[in-house]
Amino acid sequence: MKYFLSLSLFFFTIFSLAQDSTRVTVKGKIIVNTPDVEGVTVFNISSNKGTITDEKGEFTLQVMLNDKVEVSALQFKDFSLTV
């Protein structure tokens, strides 16, 4: 019983530390040769949160290490990247 309690406390500590990741806000800008940069979707697949670009092509998004971010728009080819 003593070993089970020690082992369960060990795993509880590991899982609680794994949840201690925080996201940071990044600012970005879509730069292309065409003036049509408003409304491009920037979506963090890992957190299921996204945003769209403003009229200047700028956006802000919450990310953390190893998040997958997808950028998509009708007028451009979609692509994804890993933070």
CSV table of N, CA and C in Angstrom, one decimal:
chain,number,residue,atom,x,y,z
A,1,MET,N,0.8,-1.2,0.0
A,1,MET,CA,0.0,0.0,0.0
A,1,MET,C,0.9,1.3,0.0
A,2,LYS,N,2.0,1.2,0.7
A,2,LYS,CA,2.9,2.4,0.8
A,2,LYS,C,3.5,2.7,-0.5
A,3,TYR,N,3.8,1.6,-1.3
A,3,TYR,CA,4.4,1.8,-2.6
A,3,TYR,C,3.4,2.4,-3.6
A,4,PHE,N,2.1,1.9,-3.5
A,4,PHE,CA,1.1,2.4,-4.3
A,4,PHE,C,0.8,3.9,-4.1
A,5,LEU,N,0.8,4.3,-2.8
A,5,LEU,CA,0.6,5.7,-2.5
A,5,LEU,C,1.7,6.6,-3.0
A,6,SER,N,3.0,6.1,-2.8
A,6,SER,CA,4.1,6.8,-3.3
A,6,SER,C,4.1,6.9,-4.9
A,7,LEU,N,3.8,5.9,-5.5
A,7,LEU,CA,3.7,5.9,-7.0
A,7,LEU,C,2.6,6.8,-7.5
A,8,SER,N,1.5,6.8,-6.9
A,8,SER,CA,0.3,7.6,-7.3
A,8,SER,C,0.7,9.1,-7.1
A,9,LEU,N,1.3,9.4,-6.0
A,9,LEU,CA,1.8,10.8,-5.7
A,9,LEU,C,2.8,11.3,-6.8
A,10,PHE,N,3.7,10.4,-7.1
A,10,PHE,CA,4.7,10.7,-8.2
A,10,PHE,C,4.0,11.0,-9.5
A,11,PHE,N,3.0,10.2,-9.9
A,11,PHE,CA,2.4,10.5,-11.2
A,11,PHE,C,1.5,11.7,-11.1
A,12,PHE,N,0.9,11.9,-10.0
A,12,PHE,CA,0.1,13.2,-9.8
A,12,PHE,C,1.0,14.4,-9.9
A,13,THR,N,2.2,14.4,-9.4
A,13,THR,CA,3.1,15.5,-9.5
A,13,THR,C,3.5,15.7,-11.0
A,14,ILE,N,3.8,14.6,-11.7
A,14,ILE,CA,4.2,14.8,-13.1
A,14,ILE,C,3.1,15.4,-13.9
A,15,PHE,N,1.8,14.9,-13.7
A,15,PHE,CA,0.7,15.4,-14.5
A,15,PHE,C,0.4,16.8,-14.1
A,16,SER,N,0.5,17.2,-12.9
A,16,SER,CA,0.2,18.6,-12.5
A,16,SER,C,1.3,19.5,-13.1
A,17,LEU,N,2.6,19.1,-13.2
A,17,LEU,CA,3.6,19.9,-13.8
A,17,LEU,C,3.4,20.0,-15.3
A,18,ALA,N,2.9,19.0,-15.9
A,18,ALA,CA,2.7,19.0,-17.4
A,18,ALA,C,1.6,20.0,-17.8
A,19,GLN,N,0.7,20.3,-16.9
A,19,GLN,CA,-0.4,21.2,-17.1
A,19,GLN,C,0.1,22.7,-16.9
A,20,ASP,N,1.3,22.9,-16.5
A,20,ASP,CA,1.8,24.2,-16.2
A,20,ASP,C,2.3,25.0,-17.3
A,21,SER,N,1.9,24.7,-18.5
A,21,SER,CA,2.4,25.4,-19.7
A,21,SER,C,1.5,26.6,-19.9
A,22,THR,N,2.1,27.7,-20.3
A,22,THR,CA,1.4,28.9,-20.6
A,22,THR,C,1.6,29.3,-22.0
A,23,ARG,N,0.5,29.9,-22.5
A,23,ARG,CA,0.6,30.4,-23.9
A,23,ARG,C,1.0,31.9,-23.9
A,24,VAL,N,1.7,32.3,-24.9
A,24,VAL,CA,2.1,33.7,-25.0
A,24,VAL,C,1.4,34.3,-26.3
A,25,THR,N,1.3,35.6,-26.2
A,25,THR,CA,0.6,36.3,-27.4
A,25,THR,C,1.7,36.7,-28.4
A,26,VAL,N,1.5,36.2,-29.6
A,26,VAL,CA,2.4,36.6,-30.7
A,26,VAL,C,1.7,37.6,-31.6
A,27,LYS,N,2.4,38.5,-32.2
A,27,LYS,CA,1.8,39.4,-33.2
A,27,LYS,C,2.5,39.0,-34.5
A,28,GLY,N,1.7,39.0,-35.6
A,28,GLY,CA,2.3,38.6,-36.9
A,28,GLY,C,1.7,39.5,-38.0
A,29,LYS,N,2.2,39.3,-39.2
A,29,LYS,CA,1.7,40.1,-40.3
A,29,LYS,C,1.9,39.2,-41.6
A,30,ILE,N,0.8,39.2,-42.4
A,30,ILE,CA,0.9,38.5,-43.7
A,30,ILE,C,1.4,39.5,-44.7
A,31,ILE,N,2.5,39.1,-45.4
A,31,ILE,CA,3.1,39.9,-46.4
A,31,ILE,C,3.1,39.2,-47.7
A,32,VAL,N,2.4,39.7,-48.6
A,32,VAL,CA,2.3,39.2,-50.0
A,32,VAL,C,2.3,40.3,-51.0
A,33,ASN,N,2.5,40.0,-52.3
A,33,ASN,CA,2.5,41.0,-53.3
A,33,ASN,C,1.2,41.6,-53.7
A,34,THR,N,0.1,41.1,-53.2
A,34,THR,CA,-1.2,41.6,-53.5
A,34,THR,C,-1.7,42.4,-52.3
A,35,PRO,N,-2.6,43.4,-52.6
A,35,PRO,CA,-3.1,44.2,-51.4
A,35,PRO,C,-4.2,43.5,-50.6
A,36,ASP,N,-4.6,42.3,-51.1
A,36,ASP,CA,-5.8,41.7,-50.4
A,36,ASP,C,-5.3,40.8,-49.3
A,37,VAL,N,-5.0,41.4,-48.1
A,37,VAL,CA,-4.5,40.6,-47.0
A,37,VAL,C,-5.5,40.6,-45.8
A,38,GLU,N,-6.7,41.3,-46.0
A,38,GLU,CA,-7.6,41.3,-44.9
A,38,GLU,C,-8.5,40.0,-44.9
A,39,GLY,N,-8.8,39.5,-43.7
A,39,GLY,CA,-9.6,38.4,-43.6
A,39,GLY,C,-9.0,37.0,-43.8
A,40,VAL,N,-7.6,37.0,-43.7
A,40,VAL,CA,-6.9,35.7,-43.8
A,40,VAL,C,-7.1,35.0,-42.4
A,41,THR,N,-7.4,33.7,-42.4
A,41,THR,CA,-7.6,33.0,-41.2
A,41,THR,C,-6.3,32.5,-40.6
A,42,VAL,N,-6.0,32.7,-39.4
A,42,VAL,CA,-4.9,32.2,-38.7
A,42,VAL,C,-5.4,31.4,-37.5
A,43,PHE,N,-5.2,30.1,-37.5
A,43,PHE,CA,-5.9,29.2,-36.6
A,43,PHE,C,-4.9,28.3,-35.9
A,44,ASN,N,-4.9,28.3,-34.5
A,44,ASN,CA,-4.1,27.4,-33.7
A,44,ASN,C,-4.8,26.1,-33.6
A,45,ILE,N,-4.4,25.1,-34.3
A,45,ILE,CA,-5.0,23.8,-34.2
A,45,ILE,C,-4.9,23.2,-32.9
A,46,SER,N,-3.8,23.4,-32.2
A,46,SER,CA,-3.6,22.7,-30.9
A,46,SER,C,-4.5,23.3,-29.8
A,47,SER,N,-4.9,24.6,-29.8
A,47,SER,CA,-5.7,25.1,-28.8
A,47,SER,C,-7.2,25.4,-29.3
A,48,ASN,N,-7.4,25.1,-30.6
A,48,ASN,CA,-8.7,25.3,-31.2
A,48,ASN,C,-9.2,26.8,-31.1
A,49,LYS,N,-8.2,27.7,-31.3
A,49,LYS,CA,-8.6,29.1,-31.2
A,49,LYS,C,-7.9,29.8,-32.5
A,50,GLY,N,-8.6,30.8,-33.0
A,50,GLY,CA,-8.0,31.4,-34.2
A,50,GLY,C,-8.4,32.9,-34.2
A,51,THR,N,-8.0,33.5,-35.3
A,51,THR,CA,-8.3,34.9,-35.5
A,51,THR,C,-8.2,35.2,-37.0
A,52,ILE,N,-8.5,36.4,-37.4
A,52,ILE,CA,-8.4,36.8,-38.8
A,52,ILE,C,-7.6,38.1,-38.9
A,53,THR,N,-7.0,38.3,-40.0
A,53,THR,CA,-6.1,39.5,-40.2
A,53,THR,C,-6.9,40.7,-40.4
A,54,ASP,N,-6.4,41.9,-40.0
A,54,ASP,CA,-7.0,43.1,-40.2
A,54,ASP,C,-6.7,43.7,-41.6
A,55,GLU,N,-7.1,44.9,-41.9
A,55,GLU,CA,-6.8,45.5,-43.3
A,55,GLU,C,-5.4,45.6,-43.6
A,56,LYS,N,-4.5,45.6,-42.6
A,56,LYS,CA,-3.0,45.7,-42.9
A,56,LYS,C,-2.4,44.3,-42.9
A,57,GLY,N,-3.2,43.2,-42.7
A,57,GLY,CA,-2.6,41.9,-42.7
A,57,GLY,C,-2.0,41.5,-41.3
A,58,GLU,N,-2.3,42.3,-40.3
A,58,GLU,CA,-1.8,42.0,-39.0
A,58,GLU,C,-2.7,41.2,-38.1
A,59,PHE,N,-2.2,40.4,-37.2
A,59,PHE,CA,-3.0,39.5,-36.3
A,59,PHE,C,-2.2,39.3,-35.0
A,60,THR,N,-3.0,38.8,-34.0
A,60,THR,CA,-2.4,38.4,-32.7
A,60,THR,C,-3.0,37.0,-32.4
A,61,LEU,N,-2.2,36.1,-31.8
A,61,LEU,CA,-2.6,34.8,-31.5
A,61,LEU,C,-1.9,34.2,-30.3
A,62,GLN,N,-2.6,33.5,-29.5
A,62,GLN,CA,-2.0,32.8,-28.3
A,62,GLN,C,-1.4,31.5,-28.8
A,63,VAL,N,-0.1,31.3,-28.5
A,63,VAL,CA,0.6,30.0,-28.9
A,63,VAL,C,1.6,29.6,-27.7
A,64,MET,N,2.0,28.4,-27.8
A,64,MET,CA,3.0,27.9,-27.0
A,64,MET,C,3.9,26.9,-27.8
A,65,LEU,N,5.0,26.4,-27.2
A,65,LEU,CA,5.9,25.6,-27.9
A,65,LEU,C,5.2,24.3,-28.5
A,66,ASN,N,5.5,24.0,-29.7
A,66,ASN,CA,5.0,22.8,-30.4
A,66,ASN,C,3.5,22.9,-30.9
A,67,ASP,N,2.9,24.1,-30.8
A,67,ASP,CA,1.5,24.3,-31.3
A,67,ASP,C,1.6,24.3,-32.8
A,68,LYS,N,0.5,23.8,-33.5
A,68,LYS,CA,0.4,23.8,-34.9
A,68,LYS,C,-0.5,24.9,-35.3
A,69,VAL,N,0.0,25.8,-36.2
A,69,VAL,CA,-0.8,27.0,-36.6
A,69,VAL,C,-1.0,26.8,-38.1
A,70,GLU,N,-2.3,27.0,-38.5
A,70,GLU,CA,-2.7,26.9,-39.9
A,70,GLU,C,-3.1,28.3,-40.4
A,71,VAL,N,-2.6,28.7,-41.6
A,71,VAL,CA,-3.0,29.9,-42.2
A,71,VAL,C,-3.7,29.6,-43.5
A,72,SER,N,-4.9,30.2,-43.7
A,72,SER,CA,-5.7,29.9,-44.9
A,72,SER,C,-6.5,31.1,-45.3
A,73,ALA,N,-6.7,31.1,-46.6
A,73,ALA,CA,-7.6,32.1,-47.3
A,73,ALA,C,-7.9,31.6,-48.6
A,74,LEU,N,-9.0,32.1,-49.2
A,74,LEU,CA,-9.5,31.6,-50.5
A,74,LEU,C,-8.5,32.0,-51.6
A,75,GLN,N,-7.9,33.2,-51.5
A,75,GLN,CA,-7.0,33.7,-52.5
A,75,GLN,C,-5.6,33.2,-52.5
A,76,PHE,N,-5.2,32.4,-51.4
A,76,PHE,CA,-3.9,31.9,-51.2
A,76,PHE,C,-3.9,30.4,-51.0
A,77,LYS,N,-2.7,29.8,-51.1
A,77,LYS,CA,-2.6,28.4,-50.8
A,77,LYS,C,-2.4,28.3,-49.3
A,78,ASP,N,-3.2,27.3,-48.7
A,78,ASP,CA,-3.1,27.1,-47.2
A,78,ASP,C,-1.7,26.5,-46.9
A,79,PHE,N,-1.3,26.9,-45.7
A,79,PHE,CA,0.0,26.3,-45.2
A,79,PHE,C,-0.1,26.2,-43.6
A,80,SER,N,0.7,25.3,-43.1
A,80,SER,CA,0.7,25.2,-41.6
A,80,SER,C,2.1,25.2,-41.1
A,81,LEU,N,2.3,25.6,-39.9
A,81,LEU,CA,3.7,25.6,-39.3
A,81,LEU,C,3.6,25.2,-37.8
A,82,THR,N,4.7,24.8,-37.3
A,82,THR,CA,4.8,24.4,-35.9
A,82,THR,C,5.6,25.4,-35.1
A,83,VAL,N,5.1,25.9,-34.0
A,83,VAL,CA,5.8,26.9,-33.2
A,83,VAL,C,7.0,26.2,-32.5
